[in-house]
Coordinates of N, CA, C and O in Angstrom, one line a residue:
M805 N -6.0 -31.8 33.8 CA -5.1 -32.0 32.3 C -6.5 -31.6 30.8 O -5.6 -31.1 30.2
K806 N -7.1 -30.9 31.9 CA -8.5 -31.5 30.9 C -7.8 -29.8 30.3 O -8.6 -29.1 29.6
S807 N -7.5 -28.9 32.0 CA -7.2 -27.3 31.7 C -5.9 -27.1 31.3 O -6.5 -26.3 30.6
A808 N -5.0 -27.5 31.4 CA -3.5 -28.3 31.0 C -4.6 -26.9 29.3 O -3.7 -27.1 27.9
A809 N -4.9 -29.0 28.9 CA -5.2 -28.7 26.8 C -6.2 -27.1 26.9 O -5.9 -26.7 25.8
L810 N -7.1 -27.1 27.8 CA -7.6 -25.8 26.8 C -6.7 -24.0 27.6 O -6.4 -23.5 26.4
V811 N -5.6 -24.0 27.8 CA -5.1 -23.7 28.2 C -3.6 -23.5 26.9 O -3.3 -22.2 26.4
G812 N -2.7 -24.6 26.5 CA -2.9 -25.4 25.4 C -2.8 -24.6 24.8 O -2.8 -23.8 23.1
L813 N -4.3 -24.7 23.8 CA -4.9 -24.5 22.9 C -5.5 -22.9 22.5 O -5.3 -22.0 22.0
A814 N -5.6 -22.0 24.1 CA -6.3 -20.9 23.8 C -5.2 -19.6 23.8 O -4.5 -19.3 22.8
L815 N -3.3 -21.2 24.7 CA -2.0 -20.1 23.3 C -2.0 -20.0 22.1 O -1.2 -19.1 22.0
L816 N -2.0 -20.9 22.2 CA -2.3 -21.1 20.6 C -2.7 -20.6 19.4 O -2.5 -19.6 19.1
A817 N -3.9 -19.9 20.0 CA -4.9 -19.0 19.5 C -3.9 -18.0 19.3 O -4.6 -16.8 18.4
G818 N -3.9 -17.7 20.8 CA -3.5 -16.1 20.9 C -2.2 -16.0 19.9 O -2.1 -15.0 19.4
L819 N -0.5 -16.8 20.3 CA -0.6 -17.2 18.9 C -0.4 -16.7 17.4 O -0.2 -16.5 16.5
M820 N -0.9 -17.6 17.0 CA -1.9 -17.6 15.7 C -2.2 -16.3 15.1 O -2.6 -15.4 14.6
A821 N -2.7 -15.6 16.1 CA -4.4 -14.6 15.8 C -2.3 -13.3 15.8 O -3.4 -12.6 14.5
C822 N -1.6 -13.2 16.5 CA -1.2 -12.9 16.4 C 0.1 -12.4 15.9 O 0.1 -11.6 15.0
S823 N -0.3 -12.9 14.5 CA 1.2 -12.8 13.2 C 0.6 -13.9 12.1 O 0.8 -13.7 10.6
A824 N -1.0 -14.2 12.5 CA -1.7 -14.0 10.9 C -3.2 -12.5 10.9 O -3.7 -12.4 9.9
S825 N -2.3 -11.5 10.7 CA -3.2 -10.4 10.2 C -3.1 -10.7 9.3 O -1.5 -11.2 9.2
G826 N -3.9 -9.5 8.0 CA -3.1 -8.9 7.0 C -2.3 -8.8 6.6 O -2.0 -8.4 5.5
G827 N -1.5 -7.6 7.4 CA -0.6 -6.9 6.7 C -1.1 -5.4 6.6 O -2.4 -4.7 5.7
A828 N -1.0 -4.4 7.2 CA -0.9 -3.1 7.1 C -1.2 -2.9 4.8 O -0.2 -3.5 4.5
K829 N -2.3 -1.8 5.2 CA -2.5 -1.2 3.3 C -1.9 0.3 3.2 O -3.0 0.5 4.7
P830 N -1.7 0.4 2.9 CA -1.6 1.9 1.8 C -3.8 3.2 2.4 O -3.9 1.2 2.0
D831 N -3.7 3.8 2.2 CA -5.4 4.1 2.5 C -5.8 4.3 0.9 O -5.4 4.3 0.3
Q832 N -7.3 4.7 0.3 CA -7.2 5.6 -0.2 C -6.9 6.5 -1.5 O -6.5 6.0 -2.8
D833 N -6.1 6.7 -0.6 CA -5.7 7.9 -1.2 C -4.0 7.4 -1.8 O -3.0 8.7 -1.6
G834 N -3.9 6.5 -0.9 CA -2.2 5.6 -1.5 C -1.4 5.4 -0.2 O 0.1 6.5 -0.1
R835 N -1.5 6.9 0.8 CA -1.5 7.5 1.9 C -0.8 6.6 3.0 O -1.8 6.2 3.3
A836 N 0.6 5.9 3.4 CA 0.7 5.4 4.8 C -0.6 5.7 5.6 O -0.8 7.1 6.3
R837 N -1.5 5.1 6.3 CA -1.7 5.2 7.5 C -0.5 5.2 8.8 O 0.5 5.0 8.3
D838 N -1.5 6.4 9.7 CA 0.1 7.0 10.6 C -0.1 5.5 11.6 O -0.9 4.9 11.3
G839 N 1.2 5.9 12.4 CA 1.3 4.6 13.3 C 0.7 3.8 14.1 O 1.1 3.5 14.4
E840 N 0.1 4.5 14.8 CA -1.3 4.5 16.1 C -2.0 3.7 15.1 O -2.6 2.4 15.7
E841 N -2.8 3.5 14.5 CA -3.9 2.7 12.5 C -2.7 1.7 12.6 O -3.5 0.1 13.4
I842 N -1.9 1.5 12.1 CA -1.5 0.6 11.9 C -1.1 -0.2 13.1 O -0.4 -1.8 13.6
F843 N -0.2 0.6 14.0 CA -0.4 0.2 15.2 C -1.1 -1.0 16.2 O -1.7 -2.6 16.2
K844 N -2.9 -0.6 16.1 CA -4.4 -1.0 16.1 C -4.6 -2.0 15.1 O -5.3 -3.2 15.9
T845 N -4.1 -1.9 14.2 CA -4.6 -3.1 13.4 C -3.5 -4.4 12.9 O -3.4 -5.6 13.2
E846 N -2.4 -4.4 13.7 CA -1.4 -5.2 14.0 C 0.1 -5.2 14.9 O -0.3 -6.8 14.8
C847 N -1.0 -5.0 15.6 CA 0.9 -5.1 17.7 C -0.9 -5.3 19.0 O -0.1 -5.7 19.4
V848 N -2.2 -4.3 18.0 CA -3.1 -4.9 19.7 C -3.5 -6.3 20.4 O -3.0 -6.4 21.2
M849 N -3.0 -6.6 19.4 CA -4.0 -8.2 19.7 C -2.7 -8.4 20.8 O -3.2 -9.8 21.2
C850 N -1.4 -8.7 20.8 CA -0.5 -9.5 21.2 C 0.4 -7.2 22.7 O 0.6 -8.1 23.7
H851 N 0.2 -7.2 22.4 CA 0.0 -5.9 23.0 C -0.1 -5.0 24.0 O 0.3 -4.7 24.5
G852 N -1.6 -5.2 23.2 CA -2.7 -4.3 23.8 C -2.7 -2.4 23.2 O -1.5 -2.4 23.2
Q853 N -3.1 -2.7 24.0 CA -3.5 -0.9 23.3 C -2.7 -0.1 23.8 O -2.2 1.1 23.7
D854 N -2.4 0.0 25.3 CA -1.7 0.5 26.3 C 0.1 0.3 26.5 O 1.0 0.7 26.9
G855 N 0.4 -1.2 24.7 CA 1.5 -1.0 24.6 C 2.5 -2.5 26.5 O 3.3 -3.3 26.5
K856 N 0.7 -3.0 27.0 CA 1.4 -4.1 28.0 C 0.9 -5.0 28.4 O 1.4 -5.9 29.8
L857 N 0.4 -5.3 27.5 CA -0.6 -6.5 27.3 C -0.1 -8.0 27.2 O -0.5 -8.5 28.0
G858 N 1.1 -8.0 27.4 CA 2.0 -9.1 26.8 C 1.7 -10.8 26.1 O 2.3 -12.1 27.0
M859 N 1.1 -10.9 25.7 CA -0.6 -11.6 25.3 C 1.0 -12.9 24.5 O 1.7 -12.1 23.4
A860 N 1.1 -13.8 24.9 CA 2.1 -15.0 23.8 C 3.1 -14.2 24.5 O 4.4 -14.6 23.5
G861 N 3.9 -14.2 25.3 CA 5.3 -13.4 25.3 C 5.4 -12.0 24.7 O 6.7 -11.8 24.5
A862 N 4.6 -11.4 24.7 CA 4.7 -10.7 24.0 C 5.5 -9.2 25.3 O 4.9 -9.3 26.1
R863 N 6.0 -8.6 24.9 CA 7.3 -7.2 25.8 C 5.6 -6.6 26.8 O 5.6 -6.0 25.1
D864 N 6.2 -5.3 27.5 CA 5.4 -5.1 28.2 C 6.8 -3.5 27.4 O 7.2 -3.1 27.3
L865 N 6.1 -2.8 25.4 CA 6.7 -2.1 25.7 C 6.8 0.1 26.2 O 7.8 0.5 25.5
T866 N 6.4 -0.9 27.7 CA 6.1 1.0 27.8 C 7.8 1.8 28.4 O 7.7 2.3 29.1
I867 N 8.5 -0.1 28.5 CA 9.4 0.1 29.5 C 10.7 -0.7 29.0 O 12.1 -1.2 29.1
S868 N 10.6 -0.5 27.5 CA 11.0 -0.8 26.8 C 12.7 0.2 26.7 O 12.5 0.9 26.8
K869 N 13.9 -0.2 26.7 CA 15.1 -0.1 26.4 C 15.8 0.4 25.1 O 16.8 0.5 25.8
L870 N 15.5 -0.6 24.7 CA 16.0 -0.8 23.1 C 15.9 0.5 22.2 O 14.7 1.7 22.7
S871 N 16.7 1.3 21.0 CA 16.8 2.6 20.4 C 15.5 2.1 19.9 O 15.7 1.5 19.2
K872 N 15.1 3.5 18.8 CA 14.5 3.6 17.7 C 15.2 2.8 17.1 O 14.7 1.7 16.5
E873 N 16.4 2.6 16.7 CA 17.0 1.5 15.0 C 17.3 0.4 16.1 O 16.2 -0.5 15.0
E874 N 17.2 -0.9 17.4 CA 17.1 -1.4 17.7 C 15.4 -1.4 17.2 O 15.0 -3.0 16.7
M875 N 14.8 -1.2 17.7 CA 12.8 -1.7 18.1 C 12.7 -1.5 16.0 O 11.8 -2.5 15.9
I876 N 13.1 -0.7 15.3 CA 13.0 -1.1 14.4 C 13.7 -2.2 13.9 O 12.3 -3.2 12.7
A877 N 15.1 -3.3 13.7 CA 15.2 -4.0 13.1 C 14.4 -5.2 13.8 O 13.2 -6.7 13.4
V878 N 13.7 -4.5 15.6 CA 12.5 -6.2 15.6 C 11.3 -6.3 15.2 O 10.3 -7.4 14.1
V879 N 10.7 -5.5 14.9 CA 9.6 -4.9 13.6 C 9.8 -5.4 12.6 O 8.7 -6.4 11.8
M880 N 11.3 -5.2 11.6 CA 10.9 -5.9 10.7 C 11.3 -7.2 11.1 O 10.6 -8.6 9.5
N881 N 12.1 -7.6 11.3 CA 12.5 -9.4 11.2 C 12.2 -9.9 12.3 O 12.6 -11.1 12.2
G882 N 11.1 -9.8 13.1 CA 10.3 -10.0 13.6 C 11.4 -11.2 16.0 O 13.1 -10.5 15.4
K883 N 10.6 -11.2 16.7 CA 11.6 -11.5 18.1 C 10.8 -12.4 17.8 O 10.1 -12.8 19.0
G884 N 11.2 -13.8 19.6 CA 10.6 -14.4 20.0 C 9.1 -15.1 18.7 O 10.1 -15.6 17.8
A885 N 8.1 -15.3 20.0 CA 6.9 -15.5 18.7 C 6.5 -14.5 18.2 O 5.6 -14.8 16.4
M886 N 6.7 -13.1 18.2 CA 6.2 -11.7 16.9 C 7.5 -11.9 16.0 O 8.8 -11.7 15.4
I887 N 6.3 -11.4 15.0 CA 6.9 -12.6 13.6 C 7.2 -10.3 12.9 O 6.7 -9.8 12.7
G888 N 8.6 -10.2 12.1 CA 8.7 -10.1 11.3 C 7.8 -9.8 10.0 O 7.2 -10.1 9.8
F889 N 7.7 -7.9 10.1 CA 7.1 -7.0 9.1 C 7.3 -6.4 7.7 O 7.1 -5.7 7.1
K890 N 9.0 -6.7 8.0 CA 10.0 -6.5 7.1 C 8.9 -7.2 5.5 O 8.6 -8.1 4.6
G891 N 9.0 -6.4 4.2 CA 7.9 -6.9 3.7 C 6.1 -6.8 3.8 O 5.5 -7.1 2.3
R892 N 6.3 -7.3 4.4 CA 4.2 -6.2 4.7 C 4.3 -4.6 5.4 O 2.9 -4.9 5.0
L893 N 5.0 -4.4 6.3 CA 5.1 -3.0 6.1 C 6.0 -2.8 5.3 O 7.6 -2.3 5.5
S894 N 5.0 -0.9 4.9 CA 7.1 -0.5 4.2 C 7.4 0.4 5.3 O 8.0 0.7 6.1
A895 N 8.8 0.6 4.6 CA 10.1 1.6 5.9 C 9.3 2.2 6.6 O 9.7 2.5 7.0
A896 N 8.4 3.1 5.8 CA 8.4 4.4 6.1 C 7.2 3.6 6.9 O 6.9 4.3 8.2
Q897 N 6.4 3.0 7.3 CA 5.1 2.3 8.5 C 5.8 1.4 8.6 O 5.3 2.1 10.3
I898 N 6.6 1.0 8.9 CA 7.3 0.6 9.7 C 8.4 1.4 10.9 O 7.8 1.0 12.6
D899 N 9.0 3.0 10.5 CA 8.7 4.1 11.2 C 7.7 4.5 11.8 O 8.3 5.2 12.7
Q900 N 6.7 4.9 11.4 CA 5.7 5.4 11.9 C 5.4 4.9 13.1 O 5.2 5.2 14.6
V901 N 5.0 3.6 13.3 CA 4.2 2.1 13.9 C 5.6 2.7 15.5 O 5.9 2.6 16.8
V902 N 7.1 2.8 14.7 CA 7.9 2.7 16.2 C 8.3 4.0 17.2 O 8.1 3.8 17.6
D903 N 7.9 4.7 16.3 CA 7.6 6.0 16.5 C 6.2 6.4 17.7 O 6.6 6.9 18.7
H904 N 5.9 5.5 17.4 CA 3.3 5.2 17.8 C 4.8 4.9 19.2 O 3.7 5.6 20.1
V905 N 5.2 3.4 18.5 CA 5.3 2.7 20.0 C 6.2 3.5 20.9 O 6.5 2.7 22.3
R906 N 7.3 4.2 20.4 CA 7.6 5.2 21.6 C 7.5 6.5 22.7 O 7.2 6.8 23.3
T907 N 6.0 6.7 22.0 CA 5.1 7.3 22.7 C 4.4 6.7 23.9 O 3.6 7.5 25.3
L908 N 4.4 5.3 24.2 CA 4.2 4.2 25.1 C 4.5 4.3 25.9 O 4.7 4.3 27.2
H909 N 6.2 4.9 25.5 CA 7.0 4.6 27.3 C 6.5 5.7 28.4 O 6.5 6.9 28.7
R910 N 6.7 4.8 29.4 CA 6.9 5.7 30.9 C 7.5 6.7 30.7 O 8.6 6.4 30.4
N911 N 7.1 7.5 31.9 CA 8.0 9.1 31.8 C 9.0 8.1 33.1 O 7.6 7.9 34.8
P912 N 10.1 8.4 33.6 CA 10.5 7.5 34.8 C 10.3 8.5 36.1 O 9.9 10.2 35.8

């Protein structure tokens, strides 16, 4: 019983960490950080550096079959436990993140 409570607490902490980041900001020169940098600060906690982590139900990004447009919609609006980043990231930043995620795909 105590183990189940600890596992539940760990999952809750993971969910909170995945959705509680501060949002990406432009760098000092006003230019948006590139997609990889945004991914590192906003996505790695749940998806992992290589896109395979799967924390808190996060999907393995290396095997995604979504089109670029579908990925943009998921990043903007969220899905499942994932929060949406519309309003937290600009359209250009979301596009950069999606371009980075697409580089993580495995080659069949």
